[in-house]
PDB file of C-alpha atoms and ligand atoms in Angstrom:
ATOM      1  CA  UNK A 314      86.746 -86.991 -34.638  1.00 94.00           C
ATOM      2  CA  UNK A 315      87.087 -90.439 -33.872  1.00 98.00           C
ATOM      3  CA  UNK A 316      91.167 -91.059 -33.536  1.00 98.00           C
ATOM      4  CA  UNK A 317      93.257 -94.114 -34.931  1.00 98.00           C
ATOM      5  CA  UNK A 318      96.968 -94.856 -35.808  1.00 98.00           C
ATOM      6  CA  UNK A 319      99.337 -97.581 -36.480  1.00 98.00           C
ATOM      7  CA  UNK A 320     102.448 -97.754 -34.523  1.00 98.00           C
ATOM      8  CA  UNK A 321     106.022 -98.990 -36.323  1.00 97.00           C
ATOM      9  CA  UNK A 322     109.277 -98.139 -36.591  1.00 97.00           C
ATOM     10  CA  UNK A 323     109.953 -97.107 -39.641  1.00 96.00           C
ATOM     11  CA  UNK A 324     106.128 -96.250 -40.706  1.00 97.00           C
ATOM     12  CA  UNK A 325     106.685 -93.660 -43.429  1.00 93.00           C
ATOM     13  CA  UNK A 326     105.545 -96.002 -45.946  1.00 92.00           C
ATOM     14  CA  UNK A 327     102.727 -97.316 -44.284  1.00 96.00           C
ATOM     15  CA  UNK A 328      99.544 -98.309 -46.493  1.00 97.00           C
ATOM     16  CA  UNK A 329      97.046 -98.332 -43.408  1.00 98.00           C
ATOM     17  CA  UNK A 330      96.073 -94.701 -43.388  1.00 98.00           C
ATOM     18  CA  UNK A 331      95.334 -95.180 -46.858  1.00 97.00           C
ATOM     19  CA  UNK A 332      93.670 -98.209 -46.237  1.00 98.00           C
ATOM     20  CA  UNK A 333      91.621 -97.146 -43.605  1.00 98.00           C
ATOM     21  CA  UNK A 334      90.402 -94.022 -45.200  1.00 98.00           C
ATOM     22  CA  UNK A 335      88.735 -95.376 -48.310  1.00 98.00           C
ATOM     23  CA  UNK A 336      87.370 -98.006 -45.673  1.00 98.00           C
ATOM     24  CA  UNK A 337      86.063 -94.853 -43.805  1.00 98.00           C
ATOM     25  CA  UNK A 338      84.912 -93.307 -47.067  1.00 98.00           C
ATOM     26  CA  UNK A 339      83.176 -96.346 -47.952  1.00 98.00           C
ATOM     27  CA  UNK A 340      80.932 -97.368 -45.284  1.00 98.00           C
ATOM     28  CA  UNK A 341      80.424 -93.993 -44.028  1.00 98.00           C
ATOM     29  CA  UNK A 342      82.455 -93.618 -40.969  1.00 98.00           C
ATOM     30  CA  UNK A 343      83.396 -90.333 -39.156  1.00 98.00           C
ATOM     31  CA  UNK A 344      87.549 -91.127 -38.053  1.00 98.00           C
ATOM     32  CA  UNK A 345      90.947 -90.093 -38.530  1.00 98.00           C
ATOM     33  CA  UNK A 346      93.576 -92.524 -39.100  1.00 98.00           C
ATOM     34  CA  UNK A 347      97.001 -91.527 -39.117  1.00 98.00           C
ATOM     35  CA  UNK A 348     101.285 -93.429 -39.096  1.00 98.00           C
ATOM     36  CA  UNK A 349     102.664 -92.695 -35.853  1.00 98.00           C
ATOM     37  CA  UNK A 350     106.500 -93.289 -35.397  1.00 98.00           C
ATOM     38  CA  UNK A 351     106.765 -94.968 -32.258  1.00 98.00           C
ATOM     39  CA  UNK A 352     110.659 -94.412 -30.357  1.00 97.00           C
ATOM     40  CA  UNK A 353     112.452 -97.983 -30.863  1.00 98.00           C
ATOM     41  CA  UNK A 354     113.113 -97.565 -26.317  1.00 97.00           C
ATOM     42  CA  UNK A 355     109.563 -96.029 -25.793  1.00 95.00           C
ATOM     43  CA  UNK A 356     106.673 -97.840 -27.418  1.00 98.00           C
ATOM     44  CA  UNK A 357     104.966 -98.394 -24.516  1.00 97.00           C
ATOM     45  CA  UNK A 358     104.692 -94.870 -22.989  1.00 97.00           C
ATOM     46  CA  UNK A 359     103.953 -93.142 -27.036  1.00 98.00           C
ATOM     47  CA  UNK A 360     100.862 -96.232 -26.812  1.00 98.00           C
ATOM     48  CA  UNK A 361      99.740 -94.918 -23.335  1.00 97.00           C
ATOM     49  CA  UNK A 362      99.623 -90.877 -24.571  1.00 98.00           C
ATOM     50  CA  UNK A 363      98.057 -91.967 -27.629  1.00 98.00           C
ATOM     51  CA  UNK A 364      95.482 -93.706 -25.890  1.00 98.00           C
ATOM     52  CA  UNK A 365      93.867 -90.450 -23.745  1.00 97.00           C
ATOM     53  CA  UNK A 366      92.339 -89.545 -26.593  1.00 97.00           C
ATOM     54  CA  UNK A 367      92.576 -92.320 -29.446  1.00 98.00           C
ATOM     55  CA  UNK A 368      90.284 -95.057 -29.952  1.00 98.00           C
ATOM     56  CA  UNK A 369      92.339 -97.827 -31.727  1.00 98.00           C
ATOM     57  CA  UNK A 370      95.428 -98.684 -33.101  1.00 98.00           C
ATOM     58  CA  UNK A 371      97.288-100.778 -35.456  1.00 98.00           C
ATOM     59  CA  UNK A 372     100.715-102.147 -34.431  1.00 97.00           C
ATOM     60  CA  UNK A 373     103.665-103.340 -36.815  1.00 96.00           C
ATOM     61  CA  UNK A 374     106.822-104.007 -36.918  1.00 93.00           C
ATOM     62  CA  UNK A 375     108.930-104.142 -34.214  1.00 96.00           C
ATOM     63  CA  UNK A 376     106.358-103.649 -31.245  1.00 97.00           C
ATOM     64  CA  UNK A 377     103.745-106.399 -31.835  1.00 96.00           C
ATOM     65  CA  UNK A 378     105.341-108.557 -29.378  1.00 95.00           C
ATOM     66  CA  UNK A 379     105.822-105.083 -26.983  1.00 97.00           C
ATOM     67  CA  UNK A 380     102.255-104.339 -27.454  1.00 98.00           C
ATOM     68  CA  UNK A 381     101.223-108.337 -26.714  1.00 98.00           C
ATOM     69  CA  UNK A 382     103.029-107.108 -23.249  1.00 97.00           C
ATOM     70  CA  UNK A 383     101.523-103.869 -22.855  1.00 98.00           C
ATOM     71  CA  UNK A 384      97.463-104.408 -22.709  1.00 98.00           C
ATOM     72  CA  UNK A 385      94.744-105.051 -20.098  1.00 98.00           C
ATOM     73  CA  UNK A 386      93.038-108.291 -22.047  1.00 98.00           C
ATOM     74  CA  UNK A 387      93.729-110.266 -24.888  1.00 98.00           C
ATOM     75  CA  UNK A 388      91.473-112.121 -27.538  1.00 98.00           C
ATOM     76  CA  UNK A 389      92.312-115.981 -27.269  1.00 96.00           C
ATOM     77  CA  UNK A 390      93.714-115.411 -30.995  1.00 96.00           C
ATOM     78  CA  UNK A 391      95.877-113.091 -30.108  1.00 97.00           C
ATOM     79  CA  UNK A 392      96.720-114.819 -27.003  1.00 97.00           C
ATOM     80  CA  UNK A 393      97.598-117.901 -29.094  1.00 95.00           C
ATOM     81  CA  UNK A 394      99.514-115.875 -31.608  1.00 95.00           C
ATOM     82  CA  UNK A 395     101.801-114.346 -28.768  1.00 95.00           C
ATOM     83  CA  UNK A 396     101.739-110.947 -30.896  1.00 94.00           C
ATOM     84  CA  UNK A 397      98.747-108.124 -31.299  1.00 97.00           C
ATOM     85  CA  UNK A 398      98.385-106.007 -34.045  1.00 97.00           C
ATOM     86  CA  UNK A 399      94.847-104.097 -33.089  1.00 98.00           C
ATOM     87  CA  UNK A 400      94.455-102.141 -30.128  1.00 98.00           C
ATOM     88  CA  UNK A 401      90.960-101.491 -28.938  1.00 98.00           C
ATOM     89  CA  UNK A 402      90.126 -99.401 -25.791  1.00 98.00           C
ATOM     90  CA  UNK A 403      87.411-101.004 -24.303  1.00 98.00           C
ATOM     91  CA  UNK A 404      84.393 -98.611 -22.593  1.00 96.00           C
ATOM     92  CA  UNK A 405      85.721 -99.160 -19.024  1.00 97.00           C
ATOM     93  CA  UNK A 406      88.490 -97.561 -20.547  1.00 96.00           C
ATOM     94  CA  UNK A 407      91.064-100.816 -20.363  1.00 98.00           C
ATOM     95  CA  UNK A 408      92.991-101.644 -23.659  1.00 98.00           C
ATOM     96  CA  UNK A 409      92.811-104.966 -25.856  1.00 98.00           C
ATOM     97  CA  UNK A 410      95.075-106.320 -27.805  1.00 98.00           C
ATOM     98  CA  UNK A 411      93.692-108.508 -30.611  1.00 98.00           C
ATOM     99  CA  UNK A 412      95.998-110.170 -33.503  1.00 98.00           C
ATOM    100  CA  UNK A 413      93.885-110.211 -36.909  1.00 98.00           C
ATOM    101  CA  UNK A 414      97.153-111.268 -39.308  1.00 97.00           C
ATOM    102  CA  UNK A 415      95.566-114.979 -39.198  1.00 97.00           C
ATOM    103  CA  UNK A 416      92.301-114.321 -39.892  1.00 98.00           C
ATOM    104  CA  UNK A 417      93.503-111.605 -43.004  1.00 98.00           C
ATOM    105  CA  UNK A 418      95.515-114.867 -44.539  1.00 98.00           C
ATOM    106  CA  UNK A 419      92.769-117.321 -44.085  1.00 98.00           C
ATOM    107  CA  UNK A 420      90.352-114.731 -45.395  1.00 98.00           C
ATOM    108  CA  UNK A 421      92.009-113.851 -48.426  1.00 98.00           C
ATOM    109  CA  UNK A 422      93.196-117.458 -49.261  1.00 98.00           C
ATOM    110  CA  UNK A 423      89.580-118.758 -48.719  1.00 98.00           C
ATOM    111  CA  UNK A 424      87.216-115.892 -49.679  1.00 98.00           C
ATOM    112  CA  UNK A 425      89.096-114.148 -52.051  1.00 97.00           C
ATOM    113  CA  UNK A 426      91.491-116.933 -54.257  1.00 98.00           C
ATOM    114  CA  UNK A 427      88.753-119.647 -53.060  1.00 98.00           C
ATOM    115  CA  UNK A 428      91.437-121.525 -52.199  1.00 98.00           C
ATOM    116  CA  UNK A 429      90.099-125.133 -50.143  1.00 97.00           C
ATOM    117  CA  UNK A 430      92.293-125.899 -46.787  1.00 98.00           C
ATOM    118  CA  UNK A 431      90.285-128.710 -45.417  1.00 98.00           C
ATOM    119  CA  UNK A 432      91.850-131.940 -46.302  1.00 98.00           C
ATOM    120  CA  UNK A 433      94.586-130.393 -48.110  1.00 98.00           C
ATOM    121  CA  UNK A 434      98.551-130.923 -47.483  1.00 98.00           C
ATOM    122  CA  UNK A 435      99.686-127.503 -46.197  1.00 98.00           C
ATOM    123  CA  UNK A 436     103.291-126.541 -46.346  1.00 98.00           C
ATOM    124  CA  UNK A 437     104.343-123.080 -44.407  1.00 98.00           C
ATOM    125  CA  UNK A 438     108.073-121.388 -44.400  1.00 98.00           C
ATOM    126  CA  UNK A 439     109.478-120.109 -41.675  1.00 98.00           C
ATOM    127  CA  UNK A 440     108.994-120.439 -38.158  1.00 97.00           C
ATOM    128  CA  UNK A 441     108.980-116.302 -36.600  1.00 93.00           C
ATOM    129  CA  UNK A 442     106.194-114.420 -35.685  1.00 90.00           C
ATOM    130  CA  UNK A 443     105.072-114.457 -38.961  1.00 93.00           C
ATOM    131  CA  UNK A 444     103.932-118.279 -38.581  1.00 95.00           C
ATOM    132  CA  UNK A 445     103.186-118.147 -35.531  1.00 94.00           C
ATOM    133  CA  UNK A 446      99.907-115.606 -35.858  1.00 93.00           C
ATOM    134  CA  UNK A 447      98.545-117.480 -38.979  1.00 96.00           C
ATOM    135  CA  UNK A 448      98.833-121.296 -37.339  1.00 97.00           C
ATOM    136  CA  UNK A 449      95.556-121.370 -35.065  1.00 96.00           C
ATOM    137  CA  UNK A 450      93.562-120.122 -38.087  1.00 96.00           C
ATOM    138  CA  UNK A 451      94.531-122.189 -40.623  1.00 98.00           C
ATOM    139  CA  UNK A 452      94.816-125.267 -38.277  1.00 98.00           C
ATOM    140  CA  UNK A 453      90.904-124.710 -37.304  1.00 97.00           C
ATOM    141  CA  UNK A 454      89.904-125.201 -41.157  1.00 98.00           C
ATOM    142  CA  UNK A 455      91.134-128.957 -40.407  1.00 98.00           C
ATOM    143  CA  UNK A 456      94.200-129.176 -43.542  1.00 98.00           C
ATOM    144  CA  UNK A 457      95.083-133.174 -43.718  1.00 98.00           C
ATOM    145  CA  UNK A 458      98.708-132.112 -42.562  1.00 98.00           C
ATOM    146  CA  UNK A 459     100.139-128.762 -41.588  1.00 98.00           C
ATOM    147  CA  UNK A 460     104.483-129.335 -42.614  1.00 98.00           C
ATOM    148  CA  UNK A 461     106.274-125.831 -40.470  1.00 98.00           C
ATOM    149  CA  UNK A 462     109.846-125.889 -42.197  1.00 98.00           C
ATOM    150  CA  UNK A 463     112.735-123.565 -41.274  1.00 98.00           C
ATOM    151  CA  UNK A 464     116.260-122.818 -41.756  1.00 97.00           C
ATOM    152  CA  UNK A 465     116.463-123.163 -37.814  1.00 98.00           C
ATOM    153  CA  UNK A 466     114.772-126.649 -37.888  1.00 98.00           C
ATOM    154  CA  UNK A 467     114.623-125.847 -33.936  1.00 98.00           C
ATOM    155  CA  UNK A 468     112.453-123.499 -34.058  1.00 98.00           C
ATOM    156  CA  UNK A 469     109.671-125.382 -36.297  1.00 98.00           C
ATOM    157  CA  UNK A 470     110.194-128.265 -33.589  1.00 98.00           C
ATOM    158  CA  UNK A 471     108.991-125.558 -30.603  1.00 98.00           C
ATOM    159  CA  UNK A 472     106.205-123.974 -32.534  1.00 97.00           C
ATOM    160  CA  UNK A 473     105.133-127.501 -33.682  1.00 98.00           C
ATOM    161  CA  UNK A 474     104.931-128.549 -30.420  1.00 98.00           C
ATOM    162  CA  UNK A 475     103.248-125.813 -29.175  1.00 96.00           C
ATOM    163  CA  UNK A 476     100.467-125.894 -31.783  1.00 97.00           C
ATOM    164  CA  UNK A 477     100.272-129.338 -31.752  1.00 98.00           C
ATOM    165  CA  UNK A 478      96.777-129.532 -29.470  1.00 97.00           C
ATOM    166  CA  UNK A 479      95.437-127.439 -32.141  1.00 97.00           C
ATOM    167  CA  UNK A 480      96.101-130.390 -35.332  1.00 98.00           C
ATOM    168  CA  UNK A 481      98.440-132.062 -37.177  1.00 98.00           C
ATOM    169  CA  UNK A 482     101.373-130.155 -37.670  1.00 98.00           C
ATOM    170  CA  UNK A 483     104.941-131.529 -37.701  1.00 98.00           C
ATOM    171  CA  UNK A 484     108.423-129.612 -37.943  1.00 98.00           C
ATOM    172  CA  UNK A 485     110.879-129.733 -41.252  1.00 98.00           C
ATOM    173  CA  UNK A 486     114.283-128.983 -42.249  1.00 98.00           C
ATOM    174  CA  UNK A 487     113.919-127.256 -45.888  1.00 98.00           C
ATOM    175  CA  UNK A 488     115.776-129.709 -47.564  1.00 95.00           C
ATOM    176  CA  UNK A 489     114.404-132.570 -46.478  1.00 95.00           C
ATOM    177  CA  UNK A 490     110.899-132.257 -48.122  1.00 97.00           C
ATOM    178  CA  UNK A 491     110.280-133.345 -51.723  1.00 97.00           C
ATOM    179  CA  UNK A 492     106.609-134.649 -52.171  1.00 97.00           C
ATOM    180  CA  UNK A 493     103.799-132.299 -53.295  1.00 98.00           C
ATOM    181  CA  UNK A 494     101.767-130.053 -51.463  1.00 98.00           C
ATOM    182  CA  UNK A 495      98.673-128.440 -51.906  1.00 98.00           C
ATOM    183  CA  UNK A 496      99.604-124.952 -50.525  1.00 99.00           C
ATOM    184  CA  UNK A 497     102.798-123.523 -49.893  1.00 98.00           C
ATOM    185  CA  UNK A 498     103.183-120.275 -47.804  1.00 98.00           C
ATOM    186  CA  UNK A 499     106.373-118.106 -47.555  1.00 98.00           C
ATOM    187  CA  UNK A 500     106.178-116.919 -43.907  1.00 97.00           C
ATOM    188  CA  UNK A 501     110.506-116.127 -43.786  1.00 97.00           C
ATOM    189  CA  UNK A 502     111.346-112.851 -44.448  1.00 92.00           C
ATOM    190  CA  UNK A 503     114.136-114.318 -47.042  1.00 92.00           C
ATOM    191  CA  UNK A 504     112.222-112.309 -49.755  1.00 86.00           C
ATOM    192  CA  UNK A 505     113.643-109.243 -48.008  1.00 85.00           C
ATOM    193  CA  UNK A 506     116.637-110.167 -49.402  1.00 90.00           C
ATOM    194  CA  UNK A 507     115.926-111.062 -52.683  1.00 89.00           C
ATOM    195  CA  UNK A 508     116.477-114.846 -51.734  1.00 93.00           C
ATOM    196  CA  UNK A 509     114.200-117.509 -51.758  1.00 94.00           C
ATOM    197  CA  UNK A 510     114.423-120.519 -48.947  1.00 95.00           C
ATOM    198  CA  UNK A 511     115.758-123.297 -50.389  1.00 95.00           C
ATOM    199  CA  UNK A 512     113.091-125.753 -51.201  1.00 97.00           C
ATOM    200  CA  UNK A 513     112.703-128.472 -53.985  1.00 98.00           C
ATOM    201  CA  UNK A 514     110.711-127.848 -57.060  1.00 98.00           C
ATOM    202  CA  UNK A 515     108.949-131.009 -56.798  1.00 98.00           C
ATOM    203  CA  UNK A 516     106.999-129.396 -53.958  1.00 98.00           C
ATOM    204  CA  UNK A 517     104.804-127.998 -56.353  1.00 98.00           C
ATOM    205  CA  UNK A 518     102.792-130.305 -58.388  1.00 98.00           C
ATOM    206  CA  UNK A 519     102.539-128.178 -62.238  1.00 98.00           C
ATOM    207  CA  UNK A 520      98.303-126.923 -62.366  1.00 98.00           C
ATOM    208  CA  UNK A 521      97.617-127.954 -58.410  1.00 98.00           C
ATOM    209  CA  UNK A 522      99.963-126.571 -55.852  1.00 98.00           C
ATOM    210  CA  UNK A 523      98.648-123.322 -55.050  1.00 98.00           C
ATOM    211  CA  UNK A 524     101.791-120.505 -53.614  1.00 98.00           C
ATOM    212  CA  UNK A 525     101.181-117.813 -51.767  1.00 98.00           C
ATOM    213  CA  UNK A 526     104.120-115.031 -50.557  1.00 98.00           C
ATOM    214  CA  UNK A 527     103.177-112.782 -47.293  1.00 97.00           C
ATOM    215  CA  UNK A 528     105.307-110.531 -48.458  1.00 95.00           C
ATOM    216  CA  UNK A 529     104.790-108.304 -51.864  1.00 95.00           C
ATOM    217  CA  UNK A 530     106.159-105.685 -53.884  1.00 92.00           C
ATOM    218  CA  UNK A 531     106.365-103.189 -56.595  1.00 93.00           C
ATOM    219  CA  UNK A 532     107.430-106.572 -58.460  1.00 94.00           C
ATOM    220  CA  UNK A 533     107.130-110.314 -57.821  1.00 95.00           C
ATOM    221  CA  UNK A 534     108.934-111.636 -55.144  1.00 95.00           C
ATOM    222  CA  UNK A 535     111.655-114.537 -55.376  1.00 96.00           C
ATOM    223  CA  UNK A 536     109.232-117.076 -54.376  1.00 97.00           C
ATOM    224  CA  UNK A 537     106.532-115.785 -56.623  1.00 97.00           C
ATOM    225  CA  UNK A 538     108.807-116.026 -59.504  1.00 97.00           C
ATOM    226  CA  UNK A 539     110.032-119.272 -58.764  1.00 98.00           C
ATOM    227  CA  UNK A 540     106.183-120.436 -58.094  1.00 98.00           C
ATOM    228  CA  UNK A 541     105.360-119.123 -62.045  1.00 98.00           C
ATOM    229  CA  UNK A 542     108.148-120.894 -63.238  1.00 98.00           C
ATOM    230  CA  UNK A 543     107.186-124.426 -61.524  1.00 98.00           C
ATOM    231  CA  UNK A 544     103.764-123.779 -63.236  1.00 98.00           C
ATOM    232  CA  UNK A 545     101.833-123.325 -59.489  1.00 98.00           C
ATOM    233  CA  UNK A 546      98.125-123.276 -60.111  1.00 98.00           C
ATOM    234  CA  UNK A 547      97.912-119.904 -58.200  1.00 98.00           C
ATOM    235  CA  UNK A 548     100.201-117.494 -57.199  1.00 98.00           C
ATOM    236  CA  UNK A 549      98.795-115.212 -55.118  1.00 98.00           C
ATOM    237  CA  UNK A 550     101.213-112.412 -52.778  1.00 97.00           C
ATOM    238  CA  UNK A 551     100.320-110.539 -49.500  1.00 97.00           C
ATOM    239  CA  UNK A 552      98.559-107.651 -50.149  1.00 97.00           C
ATOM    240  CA  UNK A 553      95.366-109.212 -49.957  1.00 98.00           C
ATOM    241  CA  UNK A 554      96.391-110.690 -46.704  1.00 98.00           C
ATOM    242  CA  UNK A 555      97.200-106.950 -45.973  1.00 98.00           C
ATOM    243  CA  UNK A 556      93.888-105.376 -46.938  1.00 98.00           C
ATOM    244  CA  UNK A 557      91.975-108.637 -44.934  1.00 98.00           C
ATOM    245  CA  UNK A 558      93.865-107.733 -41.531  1.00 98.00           C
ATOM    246  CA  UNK A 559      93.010-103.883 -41.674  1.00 98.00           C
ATOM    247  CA  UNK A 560      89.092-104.778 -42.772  1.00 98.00           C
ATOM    248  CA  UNK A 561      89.124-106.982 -40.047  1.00 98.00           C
ATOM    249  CA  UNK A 562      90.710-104.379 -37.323  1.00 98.00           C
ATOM    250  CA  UNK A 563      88.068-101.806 -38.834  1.00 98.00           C
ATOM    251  CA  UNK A 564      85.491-104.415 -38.364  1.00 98.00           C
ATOM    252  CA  UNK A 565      86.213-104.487 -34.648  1.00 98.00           C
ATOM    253  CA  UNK A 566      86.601-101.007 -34.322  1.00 98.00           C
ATOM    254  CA  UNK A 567      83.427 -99.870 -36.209  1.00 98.00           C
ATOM    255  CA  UNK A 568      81.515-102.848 -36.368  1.00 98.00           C
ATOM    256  CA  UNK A 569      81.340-102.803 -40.113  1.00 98.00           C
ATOM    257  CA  UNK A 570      82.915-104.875 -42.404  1.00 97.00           C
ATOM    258  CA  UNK A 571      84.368-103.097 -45.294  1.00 98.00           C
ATOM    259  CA  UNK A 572      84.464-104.512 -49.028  1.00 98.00           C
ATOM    260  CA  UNK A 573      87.835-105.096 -49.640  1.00 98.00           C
ATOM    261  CA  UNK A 574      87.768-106.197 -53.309  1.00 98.00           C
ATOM    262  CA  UNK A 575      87.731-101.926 -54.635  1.00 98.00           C
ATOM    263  CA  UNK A 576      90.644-101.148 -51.981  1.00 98.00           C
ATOM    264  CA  UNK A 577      92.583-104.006 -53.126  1.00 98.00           C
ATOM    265  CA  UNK A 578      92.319-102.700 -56.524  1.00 97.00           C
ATOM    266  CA  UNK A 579      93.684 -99.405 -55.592  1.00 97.00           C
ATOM    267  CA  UNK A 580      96.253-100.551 -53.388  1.00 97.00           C
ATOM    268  CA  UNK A 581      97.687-102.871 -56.380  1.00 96.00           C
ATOM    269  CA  UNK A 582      97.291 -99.524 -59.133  1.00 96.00           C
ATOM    270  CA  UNK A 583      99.164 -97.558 -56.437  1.00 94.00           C
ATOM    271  CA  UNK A 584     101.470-100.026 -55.890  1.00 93.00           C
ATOM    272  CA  UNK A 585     102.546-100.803 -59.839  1.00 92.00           C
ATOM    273  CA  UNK A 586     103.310 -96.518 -60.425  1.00 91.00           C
ATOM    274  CA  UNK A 587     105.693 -97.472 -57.315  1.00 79.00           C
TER     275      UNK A 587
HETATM  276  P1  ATR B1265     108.666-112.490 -38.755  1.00 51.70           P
HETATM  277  O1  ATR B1265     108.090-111.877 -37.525  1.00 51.70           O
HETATM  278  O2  ATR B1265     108.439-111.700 -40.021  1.00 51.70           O
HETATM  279  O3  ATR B1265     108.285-113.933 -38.925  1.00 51.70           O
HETATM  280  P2  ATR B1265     111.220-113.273 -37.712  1.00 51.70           P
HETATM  281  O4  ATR B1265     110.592-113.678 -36.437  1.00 51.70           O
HETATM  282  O5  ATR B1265     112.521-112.512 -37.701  1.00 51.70           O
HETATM  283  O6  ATR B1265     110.253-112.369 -38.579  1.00 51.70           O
HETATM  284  O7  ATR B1265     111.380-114.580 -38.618  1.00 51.70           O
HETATM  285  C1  ATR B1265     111.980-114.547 -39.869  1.00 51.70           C
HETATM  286  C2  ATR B1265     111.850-115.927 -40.525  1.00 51.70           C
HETATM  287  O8  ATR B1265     112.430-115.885 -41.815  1.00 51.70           O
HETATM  288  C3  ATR B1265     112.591-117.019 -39.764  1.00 51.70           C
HETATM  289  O9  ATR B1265     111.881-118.229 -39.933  1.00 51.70           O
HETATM  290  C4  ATR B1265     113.946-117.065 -40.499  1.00 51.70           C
HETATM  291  O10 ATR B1265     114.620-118.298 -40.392  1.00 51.70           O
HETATM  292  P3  ATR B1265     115.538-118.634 -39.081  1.00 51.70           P
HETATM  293  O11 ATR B1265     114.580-118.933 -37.985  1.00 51.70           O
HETATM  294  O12 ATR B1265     116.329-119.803 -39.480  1.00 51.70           O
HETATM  295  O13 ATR B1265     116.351-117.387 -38.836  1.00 51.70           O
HETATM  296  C5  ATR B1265     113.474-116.856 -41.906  1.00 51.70           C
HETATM  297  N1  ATR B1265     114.490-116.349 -42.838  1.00 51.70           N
HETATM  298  C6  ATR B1265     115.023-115.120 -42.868  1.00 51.70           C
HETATM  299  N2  ATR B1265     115.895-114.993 -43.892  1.00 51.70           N
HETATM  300  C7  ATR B1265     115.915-116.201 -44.529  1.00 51.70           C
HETATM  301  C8  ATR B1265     116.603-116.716 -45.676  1.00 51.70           C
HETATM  302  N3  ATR B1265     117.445-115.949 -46.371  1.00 51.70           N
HETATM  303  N4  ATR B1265     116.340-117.982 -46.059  1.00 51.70           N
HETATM  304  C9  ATR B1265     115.478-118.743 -45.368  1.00 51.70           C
HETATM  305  N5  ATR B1265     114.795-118.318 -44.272  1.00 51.70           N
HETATM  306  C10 ATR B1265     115.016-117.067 -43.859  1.00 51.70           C
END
């Protein structure tokens, strides 16, 4: 049987096998897709046994950046993104890394929330890897303005300079930002925490701004809860964003696109019994 994994460290509670099974069970494909605890020292050498035998692979956290290092090729978008999180061995036998986070965000915020980006006033968090994978995608549906605002206001400055070929982004300290946008996404892990980056209510215009949180959980996240209360026209977390990059890393493994809408559906009953 056709082999696949994703790589992490911790994986236990992965949702990709899951994921990628009623994927498989769906559209009719013949695979096995299973967690695979990669050694924090020794990604690189558990990716190269894996690969013998296996076909694909998902990557998460902490070796996307390890496996960016690791392959043969890269896809320009993954190239761009400076992270992979699909692994593809090609038929000469040479590995790819792709990065499909981007493409799973602009997905679900487009196809799934219909959610507009051209012309609109976008506003992202955070300025990590997180950002970084997701700013070619949503630059190339041509938003008015792209605002990257961090704690480290540093950090925004690099990455907005290093996008900046790509449209019109500029760099932000939190605090400094107080006129409404049309989408705000949470790209800092401060929800790990419980805490929400500290941003100004006005931000969100009551019935227009539209919030969405890469991050989800059993219950809504800080951000979510403080998009609710500012009366956000949509608030919308990441597990859509999560189902979108594993269709599209089954898409390039099988070469056929899985509905996501039923998986979604299961992933969110599975997710409220906790
Ligand atoms: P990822 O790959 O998930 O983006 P990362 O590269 O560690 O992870 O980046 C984490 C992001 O969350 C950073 O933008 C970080 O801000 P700094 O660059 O200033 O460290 C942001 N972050 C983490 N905790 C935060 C908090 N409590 N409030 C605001 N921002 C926070």
């Amino acid at each position: 049987m056709d082999q696949y994994v994703v790589f992490g460290n911790p994986i236990g509670h992965s949702k990709s096998p899951l994921i990628h099974r009623l994927f498989a069970d769906q559209t009719g494909q013949q695979l096995e897709y299973s967690t695979l605890l990669a050694p924090l020292d020794d990604f690189s050498m558990c990716a190269q046994g894996f690969f013998k035998q296996g076909l694909g692979a998902n990557v998460t956290v902490p070796f996307k950046e390890e496996a960016y290092r690791l392959v043969d090729s890269l896809t320009p978008r993954a190239q761009r993104a400076g992270a992979v999180n699909t692994l593809s061995k090609l038929a000469d036998g040479t590995l790819q890394g792709d990065n499909t986070d981007g493409a799973g965000l602009v997905r679900d915020l487009t196809v799934n929330a219909g959610v507009q980006l051209a012309g609109k006033r976008i506003l992202l968090l955070g300025a990590g890897g997180a950002v970084r994978g997701v700013l070619e995608p949503l630059l190339a549906h041509n938003p008015a303005s792209l605002v990257i605002a961090n704690r480290t206001v540093e950090k925004a400055e690099q990455l907005a300079r290093e996008f900046a070929d790509l449209g019109p982004v500029a760099a932000s300290g939190f605090s400094w930002l107080q006129e409404p946008v049309d989408l705000i996404i949470n790209a800092t892990s401060a929800s790990l925490a419980g805490e929400l980056p500290p941003i100004s209510a006005s931000l969100i215009e009551p019935g227009k701004t539209v919030c969405y949180d890469m991050m989800y959980g059993k219950e809504p996240t800080p951000f979510c809860r403080w998009a609710s209360e500012h009366k956000a026209a949509k608030v919308l977390d990441g597990l859509g964003m999560l189902a979108e990059q594993a269709a599209e890393a089954f898409f390039i493994w099988r070469g056929v696109r899985p509905d996501t809408a039923p998986v979604l559906d299961e992933l969110r009953r599975q997710l409220a019994r906790g």
